[in-house]
Amino acid sequence: MGLSILVGVVSPYYRINFMTYCLAIALQEGLVFCSDSRTNAGADRVSTYSKMHRFEHAGDRQLVLLTAGNLATSQAVVAQMQRDAENGVEGNYTQAAYVSEVADYVGKLCLAEQSKYANGGPNAGFNAEATFILGGQIGNHAPELYLIYPEGNHITVSGEHPFLQIGETKYGKPILDRIIRSETEPHTAMRCALVSVDSTMRSNATVGPPIECGFYRKDSLEPLSSYVKLEENHPYLVRLRKSWDESLINAFSGLPSLAEVFE
Amino acid sequence: MGLSILVGVVSPYYRINFMTYCLAIALQEGLVFCSDSRTNAGADRVSTYSKMHRFEHAGDRQLVLLTAGNLATSQAVVAQMQRDAENGVEGNYTQAAYVSEVADYVGKLCLAEQSKYANGGPNAGFNAEATFILGGQIGNHAPELYLIYPEGNHITVSGEHPFLQIGETKYGKPILDRIIRSETEPHTAMRCALVSVDSTMRSNATVGPPIECGFYRKDSLEPLSSYVKLEENHPYLVRLRKSWDESLINAFSGLPSLAEVFE
C-alpha cells in the first residue's frame, strides 16, 4: 500500500485528520468557490495539490468540483470524468441537462472507485472515502450547488443555509454563519471565504496554501471571474490576516466585563 | 444496550458527534475551568449534566475534573474516585502527593471501566471512551493541569500553549489561540472561555447551557472563586453574545477589500 493512498486518514476513530478545507456559497448573483491546497500522508509527505477542478464549456455549461478526503479516489474521479467526456461515454457530464445529474454521476464514480479497495486484501480497512462539492450551471437552468457524500448521495443549499463545506470545516464555520446570506455581494462573500480558510490554516496544520477562490456569475456560462490563487505570503492575504487578527483582539477587549456578574 | 450508554457516539467513522465542550487554562495566577452541560443520546434524549466535578479539601488539596465522551464511563470514574476516597483505598486521590498521580489514577479507572465493555457481547463495537481534564493543586506543590486520554495517558500545558480542550473543541479554538497567554488576567481568561463555549453552542447543537466557569487561585488551596453558572438567557451571557456577534460583523466589514487584488 503506497503512502499516496493514505491521504485523508492517518488515525483511527475520532482522531481522523482531514486533509483540506473547501467551501462554496450560493449567492443570488452566482456561486463562490474556495479551496486550500494541502494534502499529506504523514508529516513527511506534505504536498500541494489543487482541489478545485473546472469543467468549462463556454456558452453551454460551467462546472466546478472541489474535493476532500482520499487523494487517490478524488484524482480517479476527476480523471474518469474527463475520459468519459472525451470518449462520449453515456451519462458523461457534457450530456447532463442538470447539475444534479452530474452530482449523481460523480457519486457513482466515487462509490465505484472506493469499492475497488473495500473487500479484503492487504488494504482492507483503510479509508478510501472522498467528499465533493459540485456547483455550476447548465444551459438556461438555474445554477445549482451540491455536497456529494462518500456514499454517493448529495445535499444542496437552502435560502437559510446558502453555503456548503467539506474537510476541516469547523474552525471556519462561525464566520460564515455570521456573514453569509444569499444576498451577500460576491466580493464580500469571497473575502469571507478567504478569512474562513485562512483562519482554519492558523488552527490546523492539515489545511495549507495556496488558497484558490473564484466566482461564477449566474447566467454568464463563462469561466470563473474574479479568480485568485493566493500564496501564503501574498500581500493581500498577509494584510487580511493581520487585520482580522487585530480586529478580533480589539473586538474581544470591548466585550462586557465579567466583573458585573459578581456585583 | 440502553440509550444512556450511547452518549458520545452516534455515528460511525468521522461522523462521530462529541457531546460537550470543556476547557481549562493554566495562568500565572491560577487555573480557569469552563464547561457546558449538554449530553445526548440521539435527538430525543437531550439532557443536562454538569461536566465539572470538584474534589475540595480546603487547606490540603483542590481538584477539578472536567469530563467529555461517554456519560456512563465518566460517571463511573467520578463515583469510583469518591468511593475509593471514602473507603481509604490505596492510591485514592486524597493520598496523592502530586496532581499527576491523580491523573494516572483517573486514567486507570477510565481504562478499567471501558474494558468492561470491550470484549464481545451484544455491545461489542460501541464506544465507551471518555476524555478528562484534571487540574488543581496539592499542598505546597505548584498547580498542575492535565488532559487524560481514553487510553489513560495524559499531557499537560506549556508556556506557549497554556490551555487544554476536550469534546467539541474546534469552533472555539481560534479565539483561545488569539487571546490566551499564561500572563492573561483571570477575569479576562474566564470571559474568553465563556466566548469560546458560547460561540461553540451557536455552531453545534451538541454543546449546550448552562455554562459553568470558575477560577482556582494559585496557592489558596480554597474552592473555586469567581464561580458562575450561566443559563442560556442569563443577562450577562445575552449581552456577551450580542456584543461578540456585532463586534465580529463590524470587524469583518473593516477588512481590506478584495477589489485591490484585481487592480
GROMACS .gro file of C-alpha atoms in nm, chain B:
model
  263
  264MET     CA    1  -2.791  -0.161   2.534
  265GLY     CA    2  -2.959   0.137   2.700
  266LEU     CA    3  -2.963   0.470   2.525
  267SER     CA    4  -2.772   0.624   2.814
  268ILE     CA    5  -2.452   0.444   2.719
  269LEU     CA    6  -2.464   0.575   2.364
  270VAL     CA    7  -2.372   0.924   2.480
  271GLY     CA    8  -2.067   1.044   2.293
  272VAL     CA    9  -2.103   0.849   1.973
  273VAL     CA   10  -2.399   0.842   1.741
  274SER     CA   11  -2.233   0.791   1.402
  275PRO     CA   12  -1.960   0.577   1.251
  276TYR     CA   13  -1.618   0.691   1.128
  277TYR     CA   14  -1.553   1.064   1.116
  278ARG     CA   15  -1.923   1.146   1.165
  279ILE     CA   16  -1.884   1.092   1.537
  280ASN     CA   17  -2.057   1.363   1.737
  281PHE     CA   18  -1.899   1.478   2.058
  282MET     CA   19  -2.143   1.575   2.321
  283THR     CA   20  -1.985   1.851   2.522
  284TYR     CA   21  -1.712   2.109   2.524
  285CYS     CA   22  -1.483   2.175   2.820
  286LEU     CA   23  -1.161   2.368   2.856
  287ALA     CA   24  -0.912   2.471   3.120
  288ILE     CA   25  -0.639   2.734   3.123
  289ALA     CA   26  -0.316   2.747   3.324
  290LEU     CA   27  -0.247   3.109   3.416
  291GLN     CA   28   0.033   3.255   3.621
  292GLU     CA   29  -0.230   3.343   3.883
  293GLY     CA   30  -0.408   3.006   3.883
  294LEU     CA   31  -0.637   2.778   3.682
  295VAL     CA   32  -0.958   2.856   3.488
  296PHE     CA   33  -1.214   2.579   3.427
  297CYS     CA   34  -1.512   2.607   3.194
  298SER     CA   35  -1.769   2.353   3.074
  299ASP     CA   36  -2.106   2.321   2.904
  300SER     CA   37  -2.380   2.090   3.033
  301ARG     CA   38  -2.532   1.916   2.729
  302THR     CA   39  -2.543   1.541   2.686
  303ASN     CA   40  -2.745   1.346   2.440
  304ALA     CA   41  -2.807   1.001   2.312
  305GLY     CA   42  -2.997   1.083   1.998
  306ALA     CA   43  -3.211   1.385   1.927
  307ASP     CA   44  -3.489   1.292   2.170
  308ARG     CA   45  -3.261   1.213   2.462
  309VAL     CA   46  -3.101   1.550   2.516
  310SER     CA   47  -3.038   1.636   2.879
  311THR     CA   48  -2.832   1.842   3.117
  312TYR     CA   49  -2.548   1.714   3.332
  313SER     CA   50  -2.274   1.914   3.494
  314LYS     CA   51  -1.935   1.815   3.349
  315MET     CA   52  -1.746   1.994   3.627
  316HIS     CA   53  -1.666   1.775   3.927
  317ARG     CA   54  -1.492   1.927   4.228
  318PHE     CA   55  -1.291   1.750   4.494
  319GLU     CA   56  -1.238   2.008   4.765
  320HIS     CA   57  -1.026   1.970   5.079
  321ALA     CA   58  -0.956   2.327   5.192
  322GLY     CA   59  -0.602   2.384   5.306
  323ASP     CA   60  -0.486   2.048   5.172
  324ARG     CA   61  -0.586   1.995   4.808
  325GLN     CA   62  -0.826   2.124   4.543
  326LEU     CA   63  -0.903   1.923   4.230
  327VAL     CA   64  -1.141   1.987   3.942
  328LEU     CA   65  -1.228   1.718   3.687
  329LEU     CA   66  -1.398   1.804   3.356
  330THR     CA   67  -1.544   1.518   3.150
  331ALA     CA   68  -1.633   1.455   2.785
  332GLY     CA   69  -1.739   1.148   2.589
  333ASN     CA   70  -1.936   0.855   2.721
  334LEU     CA   71  -2.150   0.964   3.015
  335ALA     CA   72  -2.166   0.620   3.177
  336THR     CA   73  -1.786   0.593   3.180
  337SER     CA   74  -1.747   0.949   3.312
  338GLN     CA   75  -1.998   0.893   3.591
  339ALA     CA   76  -1.842   0.560   3.685
  340VAL     CA   77  -1.497   0.721   3.714
  341VAL     CA   78  -1.623   1.007   3.932
  342ALA     CA   79  -1.821   0.769   4.154
  343GLN     CA   80  -1.521   0.538   4.196
  344MET     CA   81  -1.296   0.831   4.290
  345GLN     CA   82  -1.539   0.930   4.565
  346ARG     CA   83  -1.584   0.573   4.688
  347ASP     CA   84  -1.213   0.498   4.695
  348ALA     CA   85  -1.155   0.814   4.900
  349GLU     CA   86  -1.435   0.729   5.145
  350ASN     CA   87  -1.305   0.377   5.190
  351GLY     CA   88  -0.940   0.480   5.214
  352VAL     CA   89  -0.848   0.258   4.918
  353GLU     CA   90  -0.474   0.262   4.841
  354GLY     CA   91  -0.392   0.521   4.574
  355ASN     CA   92  -0.710   0.729   4.615
  356TYR     CA   93  -0.689   1.098   4.533
  357THR     CA   94  -0.665   1.212   4.895
  358GLN     CA   95  -0.332   1.027   4.929
  359ALA     CA   96  -0.166   1.158   4.613
  360ALA     CA   97   0.127   1.396   4.653
  361TYR     CA   98   0.100   1.537   4.302
  362VAL     CA   99  -0.191   1.608   4.067
  363SER     CA  100  -0.012   1.395   3.807
  364GLU     CA  101  -0.058   1.092   4.035
  365VAL     CA  102  -0.431   1.159   4.040
  366ALA     CA  103  -0.420   1.189   3.659
  367ASP     CA  104  -0.259   0.843   3.638
  368TYR     CA  105  -0.526   0.710   3.873
  369VAL     CA  106  -0.814   0.864   3.670
  370GLY     CA  107  -0.659   0.713   3.357
  371LYS     CA  108  -0.654   0.369   3.519
  372LEU     CA  109  -1.015   0.395   3.638
  373CYS     CA  110  -1.123   0.508   3.292
  374LEU     CA  111  -0.945   0.218   3.120
  375ALA     CA  112  -1.086  -0.033   3.368
  376GLU     CA  113  -1.438   0.097   3.307
  377GLN     CA  114  -1.403   0.082   2.928
  378SER     CA  115  -1.253  -0.267   2.938
  379LYS     CA  116  -1.576  -0.397   3.093
  380TYR     CA  117  -1.744  -0.336   2.759
  381ALA     CA  118  -1.460  -0.402   2.519
  382ASN     CA  119  -1.476  -0.775   2.460
  383GLY     CA  120  -1.758  -0.924   2.258
  384GLY     CA  121  -2.115  -0.942   2.379
  385PRO     CA  122  -2.406  -0.751   2.233
  386ASN     CA  123  -2.230  -0.420   2.297
  387ALA     CA  124  -1.911  -0.500   2.108
  388GLY     CA  125  -1.807  -0.207   1.894
  389PHE     CA  126  -1.990   0.064   2.085
  390ASN     CA  127  -1.770   0.342   2.208
  391ALA     CA  128  -1.728   0.373   2.586
  392GLU     CA  129  -1.442   0.623   2.560
  393ALA     CA  130  -1.424   0.925   2.785
  394THR     CA  131  -1.171   1.206   2.800
  395PHE     CA  132  -1.090   1.421   3.104
  396ILE     CA  133  -0.926   1.743   3.206
  397LEU     CA  134  -0.788   1.734   3.559
  398GLY     CA  135  -0.645   2.039   3.730
  399GLY     CA  136  -0.570   2.160   4.077
  400GLN     CA  137  -0.311   2.187   4.347
  401ILE     CA  138  -0.190   1.960   4.627
  402GLY     CA  139  -0.015   2.101   4.933
  403ASN     CA  140   0.279   2.325   4.855
  404HIS     CA  141   0.338   2.186   4.507
  405ALA     CA  142   0.266   2.408   4.208
  406PRO     CA  143  -0.079   2.387   4.040
  407GLU     CA  144  -0.096   2.127   3.762
  408LEU     CA  145  -0.327   2.074   3.466
  409TYR     CA  146  -0.368   1.758   3.255
  410LEU     CA  147  -0.570   1.624   2.965
  411ILE     CA  148  -0.628   1.250   3.019
  412TYR     CA  149  -0.692   1.046   2.704
  413PRO     CA  150  -0.929   0.746   2.683
  414GLU     CA  151  -0.615   0.530   2.666
  415GLY     CA  152  -0.524   0.651   3.017
  416ASN     CA  153  -0.213   0.856   2.935
  417HIS     CA  154  -0.204   1.232   2.973
  418ILE     CA  155  -0.048   1.555   2.854
  419THR     CA  156  -0.006   1.888   3.027
  420VAL     CA  157   0.013   2.251   2.911
  421SER     CA  158   0.319   2.453   2.815
  422GLY     CA  159   0.404   2.820   2.839
  423GLU     CA  160   0.333   2.858   2.467
  424HIS     CA  161   0.010   2.658   2.484
  425PRO     CA  162  -0.147   2.726   2.823
  426PHE     CA  163  -0.491   2.575   2.759
  427LEU     CA  164  -0.644   2.230   2.712
  428GLN     CA  165  -0.976   2.140   2.547
  429ILE     CA  166  -1.190   1.825   2.528
  430GLY     CA  167  -1.501   1.736   2.329
  431GLU     CA  168  -1.619   1.967   2.053
  432THR     CA  169  -1.301   2.175   2.052
  433LYS     CA  170  -1.259   2.323   1.707
  434TYR     CA  171  -1.518   2.601   1.682
  435GLY     CA  172  -1.393   2.767   1.999
  436LYS     CA  173  -1.018   2.727   1.947
  437PRO     CA  174  -0.937   3.029   1.724
  438ILE     CA  175  -1.037   3.283   1.991
  439LEU     CA  176  -0.830   3.100   2.257
  440ASP     CA  177  -0.531   3.090   2.019
  441ARG     CA  178  -0.551   3.466   1.983
  442ILE     CA  179  -0.625   3.579   2.339
  443ILE     CA  180  -0.497   3.330   2.596
  444ARG     CA  181  -0.144   3.366   2.736
  445SER     CA  182  -0.003   3.249   3.071
  446GLU     CA  183   0.001   3.606   3.194
  447THR     CA  184  -0.362   3.682   3.096
  448GLU     CA  185  -0.564   3.825   3.386
  449PRO     CA  186  -0.810   3.567   3.536
  450HIS     CA  187  -1.137   3.750   3.460
  451THR     CA  188  -1.020   3.812   3.103
  452ALA     CA  189  -0.937   3.444   3.060
  453MET     CA  190  -1.277   3.347   3.203
  454ARG     CA  191  -1.452   3.586   2.964
  455CYS     CA  192  -1.256   3.434   2.675
  456ALA     CA  193  -1.354   3.084   2.790
  457LEU     CA  194  -1.721   3.191   2.800
  458VAL     CA  195  -1.698   3.335   2.447
  459SER     CA  196  -1.532   3.014   2.329
  460VAL     CA  197  -1.806   2.792   2.476
  461ASP     CA  198  -2.093   3.023   2.383
  462SER     CA  199  -1.988   3.054   2.019
  463THR     CA  200  -1.947   2.674   2.004
  464MET     CA  201  -2.309   2.640   2.119
  465ARG     CA  202  -2.410   2.858   1.828
  466SER     CA  203  -2.241   2.634   1.571
  467ASN     CA  204  -2.301   2.292   1.727
  468ALA     CA  205  -2.621   2.158   1.878
  469THR     CA  206  -2.441   1.903   2.097
  470VAL     CA  207  -2.296   2.176   2.319
  471GLY     CA  208  -2.550   2.348   2.544
  472PRO     CA  209  -2.618   2.557   2.852
  473PRO     CA  210  -2.579   2.618   3.138
  474ILE     CA  211  -2.212   2.714   3.112
  475GLU     CA  212  -2.007   2.675   3.428
  476CYS     CA  213  -1.688   2.869   3.479
  477GLY     CA  214  -1.461   2.911   3.778
  478PHE     CA  215  -1.114   3.015   3.883
  479TYR     CA  216  -0.877   2.840   4.122
  480ARG     CA  217  -0.638   3.094   4.273
  481LYS     CA  218  -0.284   2.956   4.294
  482ASP     CA  219  -0.166   2.865   4.645
  483SER     CA  220  -0.505   2.940   4.800
  484LEU     CA  221  -0.600   2.571   4.842
  485GLU     CA  222  -0.955   2.709   4.860
  486PRO     CA  223  -1.251   2.610   4.638
  487LEU     CA  224  -1.309   2.786   4.304
  488SER     CA  225  -1.353   3.160   4.333
  489SER     CA  226  -1.545   3.370   4.079
  490TYR     CA  227  -1.757   3.063   4.004
  491VAL     CA  228  -2.051   3.129   3.772
  492LYS     CA  229  -2.321   2.906   3.626
  493LEU     CA  230  -2.487   3.087   3.340
  494GLU     CA  231  -2.818   2.970   3.199
  495GLU     CA  232  -2.880   3.037   2.829
  496ASN     CA  233  -3.071   3.358   2.900
  497HIS     CA  234  -2.854   3.492   3.179
  498PRO     CA  235  -2.835   3.870   3.117
  499TYR     CA  236  -2.455   3.869   3.106
  500LEU     CA  237  -2.439   3.583   2.859
  501VAL     CA  238  -2.701   3.751   2.638
  502ARG     CA  239  -2.501   4.076   2.641
  503LEU     CA  240  -2.173   3.893   2.578
  504ARG     CA  241  -2.322   3.702   2.283
  505LYS     CA  242  -2.482   4.007   2.126
  506SER     CA  243  -2.171   4.219   2.171
  507TRP     CA  244  -1.942   3.948   2.028
  508ASP     CA  245  -2.175   3.898   1.734
  509GLU     CA  246  -2.187   4.267   1.648
  510SER     CA  247  -1.813   4.307   1.701
  511LEU     CA  248  -1.731   4.022   1.463
  512ILE     CA  249  -1.958   4.161   1.194
  513ASN     CA  250  -1.801   4.506   1.239
  514ALA     CA  251  -1.452   4.357   1.237
  515PHE     CA  252  -1.530   4.176   0.913
  516SER     CA  253  -1.667   4.485   0.743
  517GLY     CA  254  -1.343   4.668   0.820
  518LEU     CA  255  -1.121   4.416   0.641
  519PRO     CA  256  -0.929   4.521   0.328
  520SER     CA  257  -1.140   4.495   0.014
  521LEU     CA  258  -1.068   4.215  -0.229
  522ALA     CA  259  -1.104   4.464  -0.513
  523GLU     CA  260  -0.742   4.571  -0.462
  524VAL     CA  261  -0.622   4.226  -0.573
  525PHE     CA  262  -0.775   4.282  -0.916
  526GLU     CA  263  -0.635   4.632  -0.969
   0.00000   0.00000   0.00000
